């Protein structure tokens, strides 16, 4: 088990907590998968599959700045496993929604990460 550098929780427990909590703040039909970034112990990689007919999937990097705050980077969006332009209005709105969901999840887990 690796210790997250700015957190007092091991990475495996952090990933499990995110995997349990993030779906509760997202639209119920969307799916997510959380994994630790092997290179950076205070960073999570988040993959979200949009439940709509568009078959979009999104990748984000979520880095803990401190025990309460995260910085979220959008990495990629795909449709049917092919990268697509993220500059369309629909895609930008979905990215913004998911970033809000990720921040909300971090807020819900602050009791765990502040220990």
CSV table of C-alpha atoms in Angstrom, one decimal:
chain,number,residue,atom,x,y,z
A,1,UNK,CA,0.0,0.0,0.0
A,2,UNK,CA,1.3,3.4,-0.9
A,3,UNK,CA,0.7,6.5,1.2
A,4,UNK,CA,-0.7,9.5,-0.7
A,5,UNK,CA,1.8,12.3,-0.2
A,6,UNK,CA,-0.6,15.0,1.1
A,7,UNK,CA,-3.1,12.6,2.6
A,8,UNK,CA,-3.2,10.5,5.7
A,9,UNK,CA,-4.9,7.6,3.9
A,10,UNK,CA,-3.5,4.8,1.8
A,11,UNK,CA,-4.1,5.0,-1.9
A,12,UNK,CA,-6.1,1.7,-2.1
A,13,UNK,CA,-8.6,3.0,0.6
A,14,UNK,CA,-8.8,6.3,-1.2
A,15,UNK,CA,-9.7,4.7,-4.5
A,16,UNK,CA,-12.3,2.5,-2.9
A,17,UNK,CA,-13.9,5.5,-1.2
A,18,UNK,CA,-14.0,7.4,-4.5
A,19,UNK,CA,-15.4,4.4,-6.4
A,20,UNK,CA,-18.2,4.1,-3.8
A,21,UNK,CA,-18.9,7.9,-3.5
A,22,UNK,CA,-18.6,9.3,-7.0
A,23,UNK,CA,-21.5,7.4,-8.5
A,24,UNK,CA,-23.7,8.8,-5.8
A,25,UNK,CA,-23.1,12.4,-7.0
A,26,UNK,CA,-23.3,11.6,-10.8
A,27,UNK,CA,-26.3,10.9,-12.9
A,28,UNK,CA,-27.5,7.5,-11.9
A,29,UNK,CA,-27.1,6.0,-15.3
A,30,UNK,CA,-23.5,7.1,-15.9
A,31,UNK,CA,-20.7,4.8,-15.0
A,32,UNK,CA,-17.3,5.5,-13.5
A,33,UNK,CA,-14.1,3.7,-12.8
A,34,UNK,CA,-11.4,5.1,-10.5
A,35,UNK,CA,-7.8,4.1,-10.3
A,36,UNK,CA,-4.7,5.4,-8.6
A,37,UNK,CA,-2.1,7.1,-10.8
A,38,UNK,CA,0.9,4.8,-10.2
A,39,UNK,CA,3.3,7.7,-10.8
A,40,UNK,CA,1.7,10.1,-8.4
A,41,UNK,CA,0.2,8.7,-5.1
A,42,UNK,CA,-1.9,11.8,-4.5
A,43,UNK,CA,-3.6,11.6,-7.9
A,44,UNK,CA,-6.5,9.6,-9.2
A,45,UNK,CA,-7.5,8.7,-12.8
A,46,UNK,CA,-11.2,8.8,-13.4
A,47,UNK,CA,-12.9,7.3,-16.4
A,48,UNK,CA,-16.6,8.1,-16.9
A,49,UNK,CA,-18.9,6.5,-19.4
A,50,UNK,CA,-21.9,8.6,-20.3
A,51,UNK,CA,-25.1,6.7,-20.4
A,52,UNK,CA,-26.6,8.6,-23.3
A,53,UNK,CA,-27.0,7.3,-26.8
A,54,UNK,CA,-23.8,9.1,-27.9
A,55,UNK,CA,-21.5,6.5,-26.3
A,56,UNK,CA,-19.1,9.2,-24.9
A,57,UNK,CA,-16.4,8.4,-22.4
A,58,UNK,CA,-14.3,10.9,-20.5
A,59,UNK,CA,-11.0,10.7,-18.8
A,60,UNK,CA,-9.9,13.1,-15.9
A,61,UNK,CA,-6.9,13.4,-13.6
A,62,UNK,CA,-7.8,14.4,-10.1
A,63,UNK,CA,-4.9,15.6,-7.9
A,64,UNK,CA,-5.1,16.4,-4.3
A,65,UNK,CA,-3.7,19.8,-3.7
A,66,UNK,CA,-4.1,19.4,0.1
A,67,UNK,CA,-6.4,17.3,2.3
A,68,UNK,CA,-9.5,19.1,1.2
A,69,UNK,CA,-9.0,20.5,-2.2
A,70,UNK,CA,-8.5,18.8,-5.6
A,71,UNK,CA,-7.4,20.0,-9.0
A,72,UNK,CA,-9.1,18.3,-11.9
A,73,UNK,CA,-7.7,18.1,-15.4
A,74,UNK,CA,-9.8,17.0,-18.3
A,75,UNK,CA,-7.7,14.5,-20.4
A,76,UNK,CA,-9.7,13.1,-23.2
A,77,UNK,CA,-13.2,12.4,-24.6
A,78,UNK,CA,-14.0,9.5,-26.9
A,79,UNK,CA,-17.0,8.3,-28.8
A,80,UNK,CA,-17.1,4.6,-29.6
A,81,UNK,CA,-13.4,4.3,-28.6
A,82,UNK,CA,-12.3,7.2,-30.9
A,83,UNK,CA,-11.0,10.5,-29.8
A,84,UNK,CA,-13.3,13.4,-30.7
A,85,UNK,CA,-13.3,17.2,-30.5
A,86,UNK,CA,-14.0,18.4,-27.0
A,87,UNK,CA,-14.8,21.9,-28.2
A,88,UNK,CA,-18.5,21.3,-29.1
A,89,UNK,CA,-21.0,22.9,-26.7
A,90,UNK,CA,-22.5,19.6,-25.7
A,91,UNK,CA,-19.1,18.1,-24.8
A,92,UNK,CA,-18.0,21.2,-22.9
A,93,UNK,CA,-21.2,21.1,-20.8
A,94,UNK,CA,-20.7,17.5,-20.0
A,95,UNK,CA,-17.0,18.1,-19.0
A,96,UNK,CA,-18.1,20.9,-16.7
A,97,UNK,CA,-20.8,18.8,-15.1
A,98,UNK,CA,-18.4,15.9,-14.5
A,99,UNK,CA,-15.7,18.3,-13.0
A,100,UNK,CA,-18.4,19.6,-10.7
A,101,UNK,CA,-19.3,16.0,-9.7
A,102,UNK,CA,-15.6,15.2,-9.0
A,103,UNK,CA,-15.3,18.3,-6.8
A,104,UNK,CA,-18.5,17.3,-5.0
A,105,UNK,CA,-17.2,13.9,-4.4
A,106,UNK,CA,-13.9,15.3,-2.9
A,107,UNK,CA,-16.1,17.5,-0.6
A,108,UNK,CA,-18.0,14.4,0.5
A,109,UNK,CA,-14.8,12.6,1.3
A,110,UNK,CA,-13.1,15.4,3.1
A,111,UNK,CA,-13.8,13.7,6.5
A,112,UNK,CA,-11.8,10.7,5.3
A,113,UNK,CA,-9.0,12.7,3.8
A,114,UNK,CA,-8.6,15.3,6.6
A,115,UNK,CA,-7.7,12.6,9.2
